[in-house]
PDB file of C-alpha atoms and ligand atoms in Angstrom:
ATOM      1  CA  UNK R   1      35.461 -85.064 -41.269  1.00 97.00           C
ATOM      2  CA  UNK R   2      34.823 -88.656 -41.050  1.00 98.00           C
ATOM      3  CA  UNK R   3      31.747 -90.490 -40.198  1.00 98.00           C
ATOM      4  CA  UNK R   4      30.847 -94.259 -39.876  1.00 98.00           C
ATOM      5  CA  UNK R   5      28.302 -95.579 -41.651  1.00 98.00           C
ATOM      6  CA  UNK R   6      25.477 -95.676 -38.932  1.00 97.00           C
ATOM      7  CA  UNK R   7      25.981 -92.764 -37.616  1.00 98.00           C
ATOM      8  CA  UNK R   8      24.099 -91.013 -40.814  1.00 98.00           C
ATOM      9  CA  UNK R   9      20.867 -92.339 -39.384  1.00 97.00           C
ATOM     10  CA  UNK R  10      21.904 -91.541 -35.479  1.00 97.00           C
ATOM     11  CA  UNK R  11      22.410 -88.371 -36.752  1.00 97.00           C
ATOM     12  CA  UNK R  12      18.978 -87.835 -38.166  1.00 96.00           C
ATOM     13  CA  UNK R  13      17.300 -89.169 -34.869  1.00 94.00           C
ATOM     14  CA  UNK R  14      19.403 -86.912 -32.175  1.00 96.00           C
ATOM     15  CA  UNK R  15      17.529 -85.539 -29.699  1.00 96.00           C
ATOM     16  CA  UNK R  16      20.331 -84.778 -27.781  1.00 96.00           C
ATOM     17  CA  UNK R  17      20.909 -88.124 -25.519  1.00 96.00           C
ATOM     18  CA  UNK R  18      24.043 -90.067 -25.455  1.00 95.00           C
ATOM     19  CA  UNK R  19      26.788 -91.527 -23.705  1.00 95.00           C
ATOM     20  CA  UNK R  20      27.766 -88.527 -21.170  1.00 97.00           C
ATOM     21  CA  UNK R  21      28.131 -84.743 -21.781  1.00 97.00           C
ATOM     22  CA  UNK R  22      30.872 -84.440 -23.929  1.00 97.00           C
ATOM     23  CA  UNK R  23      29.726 -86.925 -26.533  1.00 98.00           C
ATOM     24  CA  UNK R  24      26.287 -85.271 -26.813  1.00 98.00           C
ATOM     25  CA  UNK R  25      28.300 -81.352 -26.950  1.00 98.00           C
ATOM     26  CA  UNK R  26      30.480 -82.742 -29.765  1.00 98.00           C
ATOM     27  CA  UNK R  27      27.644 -85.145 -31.752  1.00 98.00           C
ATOM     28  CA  UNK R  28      25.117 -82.035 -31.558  1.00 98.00           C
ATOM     29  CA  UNK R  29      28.260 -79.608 -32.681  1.00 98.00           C
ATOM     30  CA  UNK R  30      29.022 -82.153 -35.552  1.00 98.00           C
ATOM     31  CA  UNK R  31      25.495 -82.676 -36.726  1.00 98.00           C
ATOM     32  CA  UNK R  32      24.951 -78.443 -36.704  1.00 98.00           C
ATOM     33  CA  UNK R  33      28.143 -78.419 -38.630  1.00 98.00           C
ATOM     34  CA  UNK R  34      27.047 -80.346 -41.262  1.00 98.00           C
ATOM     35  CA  UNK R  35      23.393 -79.055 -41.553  1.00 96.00           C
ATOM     36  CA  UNK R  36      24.746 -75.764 -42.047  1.00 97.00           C
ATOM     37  CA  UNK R  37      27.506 -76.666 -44.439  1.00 97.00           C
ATOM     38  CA  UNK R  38      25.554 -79.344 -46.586  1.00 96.00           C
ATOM     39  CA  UNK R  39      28.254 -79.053 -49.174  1.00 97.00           C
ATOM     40  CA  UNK R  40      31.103 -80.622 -46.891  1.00 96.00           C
ATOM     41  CA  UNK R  41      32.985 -83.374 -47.865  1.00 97.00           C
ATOM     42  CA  UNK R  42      33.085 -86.678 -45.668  1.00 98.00           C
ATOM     43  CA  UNK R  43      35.150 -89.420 -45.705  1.00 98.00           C
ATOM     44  CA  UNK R  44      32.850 -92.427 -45.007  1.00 98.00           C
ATOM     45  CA  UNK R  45      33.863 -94.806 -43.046  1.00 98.00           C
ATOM     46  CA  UNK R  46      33.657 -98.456 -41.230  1.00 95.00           C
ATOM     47  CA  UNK R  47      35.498 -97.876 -37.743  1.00 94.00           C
ATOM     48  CA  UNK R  48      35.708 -94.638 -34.897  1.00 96.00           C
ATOM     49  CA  UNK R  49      34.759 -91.259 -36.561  1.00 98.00           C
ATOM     50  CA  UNK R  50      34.770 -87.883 -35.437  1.00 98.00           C
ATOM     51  CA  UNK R  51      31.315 -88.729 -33.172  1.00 98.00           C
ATOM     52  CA  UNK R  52      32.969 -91.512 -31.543  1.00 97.00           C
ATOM     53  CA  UNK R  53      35.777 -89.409 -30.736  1.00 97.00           C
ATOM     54  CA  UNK R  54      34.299 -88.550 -28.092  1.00 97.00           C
ATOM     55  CA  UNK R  55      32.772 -91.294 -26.646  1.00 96.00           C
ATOM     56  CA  UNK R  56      33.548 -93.343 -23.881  1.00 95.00           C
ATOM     57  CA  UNK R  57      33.765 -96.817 -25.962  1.00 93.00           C
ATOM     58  CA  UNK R  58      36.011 -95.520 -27.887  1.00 94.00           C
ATOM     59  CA  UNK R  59      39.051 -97.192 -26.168  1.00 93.00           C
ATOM     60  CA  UNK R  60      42.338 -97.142 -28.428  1.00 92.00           C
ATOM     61  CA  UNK R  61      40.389 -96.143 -31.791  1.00 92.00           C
ATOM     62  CA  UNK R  62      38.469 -99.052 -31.200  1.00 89.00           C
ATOM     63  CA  UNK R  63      34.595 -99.583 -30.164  1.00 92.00           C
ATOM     64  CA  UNK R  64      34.430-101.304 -27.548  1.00 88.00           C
ATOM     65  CA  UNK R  65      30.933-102.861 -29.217  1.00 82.00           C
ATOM     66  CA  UNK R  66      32.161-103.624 -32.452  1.00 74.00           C
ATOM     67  CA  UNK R  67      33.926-107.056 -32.823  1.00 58.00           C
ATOM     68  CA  UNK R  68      30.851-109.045 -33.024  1.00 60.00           C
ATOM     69  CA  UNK R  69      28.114-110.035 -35.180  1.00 57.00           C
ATOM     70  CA  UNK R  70      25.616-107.526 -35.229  1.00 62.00           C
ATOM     71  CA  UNK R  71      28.036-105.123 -33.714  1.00 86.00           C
ATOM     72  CA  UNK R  72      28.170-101.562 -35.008  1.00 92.00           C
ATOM     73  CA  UNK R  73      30.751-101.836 -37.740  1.00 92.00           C
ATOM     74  CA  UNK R  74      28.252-104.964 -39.224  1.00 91.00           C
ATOM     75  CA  UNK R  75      25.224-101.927 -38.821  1.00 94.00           C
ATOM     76  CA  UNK R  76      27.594 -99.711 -41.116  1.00 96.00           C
ATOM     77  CA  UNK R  77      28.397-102.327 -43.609  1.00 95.00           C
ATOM     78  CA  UNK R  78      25.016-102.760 -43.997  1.00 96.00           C
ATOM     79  CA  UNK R  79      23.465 -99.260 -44.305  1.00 97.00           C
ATOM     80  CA  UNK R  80      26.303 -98.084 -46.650  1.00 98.00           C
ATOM     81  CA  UNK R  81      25.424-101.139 -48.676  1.00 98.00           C
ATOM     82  CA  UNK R  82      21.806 -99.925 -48.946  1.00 98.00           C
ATOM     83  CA  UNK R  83      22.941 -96.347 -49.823  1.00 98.00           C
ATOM     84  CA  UNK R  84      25.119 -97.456 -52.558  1.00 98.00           C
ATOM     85  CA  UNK R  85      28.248 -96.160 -50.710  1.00 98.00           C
ATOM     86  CA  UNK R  86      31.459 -97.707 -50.011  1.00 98.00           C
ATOM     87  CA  UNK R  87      33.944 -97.100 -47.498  1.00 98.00           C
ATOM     88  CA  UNK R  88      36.597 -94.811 -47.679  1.00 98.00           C
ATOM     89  CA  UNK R  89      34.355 -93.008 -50.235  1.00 98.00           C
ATOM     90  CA  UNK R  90      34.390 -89.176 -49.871  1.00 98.00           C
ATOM     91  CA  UNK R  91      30.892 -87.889 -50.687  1.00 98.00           C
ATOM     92  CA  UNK R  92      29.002 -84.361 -49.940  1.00 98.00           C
ATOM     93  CA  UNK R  93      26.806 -84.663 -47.056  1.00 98.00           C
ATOM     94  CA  UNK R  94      23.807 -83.633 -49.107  1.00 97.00           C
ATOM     95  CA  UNK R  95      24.529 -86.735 -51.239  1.00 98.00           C
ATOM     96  CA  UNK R  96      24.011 -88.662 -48.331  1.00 98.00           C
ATOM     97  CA  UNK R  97      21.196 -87.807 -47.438  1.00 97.00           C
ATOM     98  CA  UNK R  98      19.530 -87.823 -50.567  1.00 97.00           C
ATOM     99  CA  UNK R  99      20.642 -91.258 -50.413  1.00 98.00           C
ATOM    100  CA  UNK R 100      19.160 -92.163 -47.336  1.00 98.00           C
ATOM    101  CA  UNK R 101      15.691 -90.193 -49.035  1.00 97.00           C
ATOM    102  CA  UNK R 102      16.467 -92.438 -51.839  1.00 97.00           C
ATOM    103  CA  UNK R 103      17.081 -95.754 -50.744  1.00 98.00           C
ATOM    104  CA  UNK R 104      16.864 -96.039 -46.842  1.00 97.00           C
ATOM    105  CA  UNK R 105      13.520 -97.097 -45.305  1.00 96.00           C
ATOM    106  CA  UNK R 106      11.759 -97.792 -41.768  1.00 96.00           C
ATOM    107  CA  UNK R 107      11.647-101.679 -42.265  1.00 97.00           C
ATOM    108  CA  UNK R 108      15.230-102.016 -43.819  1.00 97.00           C
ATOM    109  CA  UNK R 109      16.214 -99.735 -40.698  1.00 96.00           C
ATOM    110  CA  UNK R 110      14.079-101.569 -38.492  1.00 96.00           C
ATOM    111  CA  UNK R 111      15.994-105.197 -39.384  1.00 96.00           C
ATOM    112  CA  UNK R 112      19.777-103.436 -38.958  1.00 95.00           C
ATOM    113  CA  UNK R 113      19.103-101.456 -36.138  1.00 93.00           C
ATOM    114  CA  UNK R 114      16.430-103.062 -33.839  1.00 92.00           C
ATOM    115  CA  UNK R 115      19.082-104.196 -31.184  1.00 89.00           C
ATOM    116  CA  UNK R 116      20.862-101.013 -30.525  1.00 90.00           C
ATOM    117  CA  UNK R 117      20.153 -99.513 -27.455  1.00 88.00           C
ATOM    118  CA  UNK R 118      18.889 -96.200 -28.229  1.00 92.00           C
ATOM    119  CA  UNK R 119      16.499 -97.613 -31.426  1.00 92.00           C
ATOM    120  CA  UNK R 120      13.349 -98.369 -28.794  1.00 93.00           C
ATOM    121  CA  UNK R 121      13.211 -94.889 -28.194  1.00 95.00           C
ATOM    122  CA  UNK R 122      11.274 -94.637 -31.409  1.00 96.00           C
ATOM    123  CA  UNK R 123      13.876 -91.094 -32.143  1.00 96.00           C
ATOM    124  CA  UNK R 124      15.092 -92.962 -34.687  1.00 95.00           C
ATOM    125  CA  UNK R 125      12.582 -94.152 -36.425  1.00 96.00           C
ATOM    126  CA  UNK R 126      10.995 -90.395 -36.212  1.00 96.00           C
ATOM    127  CA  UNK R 127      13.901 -88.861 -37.571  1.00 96.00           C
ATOM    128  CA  UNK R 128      13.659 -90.696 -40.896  1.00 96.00           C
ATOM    129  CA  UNK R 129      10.133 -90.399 -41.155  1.00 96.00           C
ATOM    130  CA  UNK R 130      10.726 -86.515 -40.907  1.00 95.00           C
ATOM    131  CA  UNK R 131      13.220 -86.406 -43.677  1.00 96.00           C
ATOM    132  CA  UNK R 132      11.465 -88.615 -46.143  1.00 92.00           C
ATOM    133  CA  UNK R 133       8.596 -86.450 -45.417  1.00 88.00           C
TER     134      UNK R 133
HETATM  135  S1  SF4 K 201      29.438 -96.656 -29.094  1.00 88.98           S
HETATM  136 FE1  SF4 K 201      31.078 -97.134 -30.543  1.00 88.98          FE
HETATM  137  S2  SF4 K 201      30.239 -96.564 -32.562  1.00 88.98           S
HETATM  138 FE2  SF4 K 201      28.958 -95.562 -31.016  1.00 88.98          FE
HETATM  139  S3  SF4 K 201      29.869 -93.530 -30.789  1.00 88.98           S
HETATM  140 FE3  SF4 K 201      30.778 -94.864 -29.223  1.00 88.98          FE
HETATM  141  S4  SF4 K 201      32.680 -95.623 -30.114  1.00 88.98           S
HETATM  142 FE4  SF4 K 201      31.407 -94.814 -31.773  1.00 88.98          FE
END
């Protein structure tokens, strides 16, 4: 399994909206996967993953919003920074997220992610809230 930086917090927010069917069957059987199996290994990474896979920016192996400033690969550089994780680091997906417990919070997540188009939904936001208790 790989996953992309930002998608760690995407993951935590999902309420099961997204790009078109297929992307939210495969993110919600992806994020059950690794609640269940907490000990899985994951390659982290700073390009498409296994959610992007299927997604329809995902053109080539490329996102289509990702060569820019800002853009989604600059959102993973800078959460994994904050985590203390580097890419192409394999980690256990409860390390993660102890991690993200650790070291992540609402006004660091505000500043990275505040432009992305599914952050004003406030899911986001909720979803770390709920795991930081
Ligand atoms: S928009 Fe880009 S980063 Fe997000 S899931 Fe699609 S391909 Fe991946």
């Amino acid at each position: 399994m790989e996953i992309r930086g930002h998608h760690f917090l995407c993951m935590l927010g999902f309420r099961g909206l997204g790009y078109n069917e297929k992307f939210v069957k495969n993110m919600d059987e992806i994020i059950r996967k690794l609640n269940n199996e907490q000990d899985m290994l994951i390659k982290v990474v700073d390009n498409v993953d296994n959610i992007c896979s299927m997604c329809p920016n995902n053109v080539g192996e490329e996102c289509k919003i990702e060569s820019y400033l800002g853009s989604v690969r600059e959102k993973d550089r800078a959460i994994l920074k904050i985590l203390g994780i580097e890419v192409g680091e394999v980690v256990r997906y409860k390390d993660v997220v102890d991690k993200i417990k650790e070291n992540m919070t609402e006004e660091k997540m505000m500043n990275i992610c505040k432009d992305c188009e599914w952050f004003s939904l406030g899911y986001c936001l909720e979803g770390i809230r709920k795991l930081k208790g």
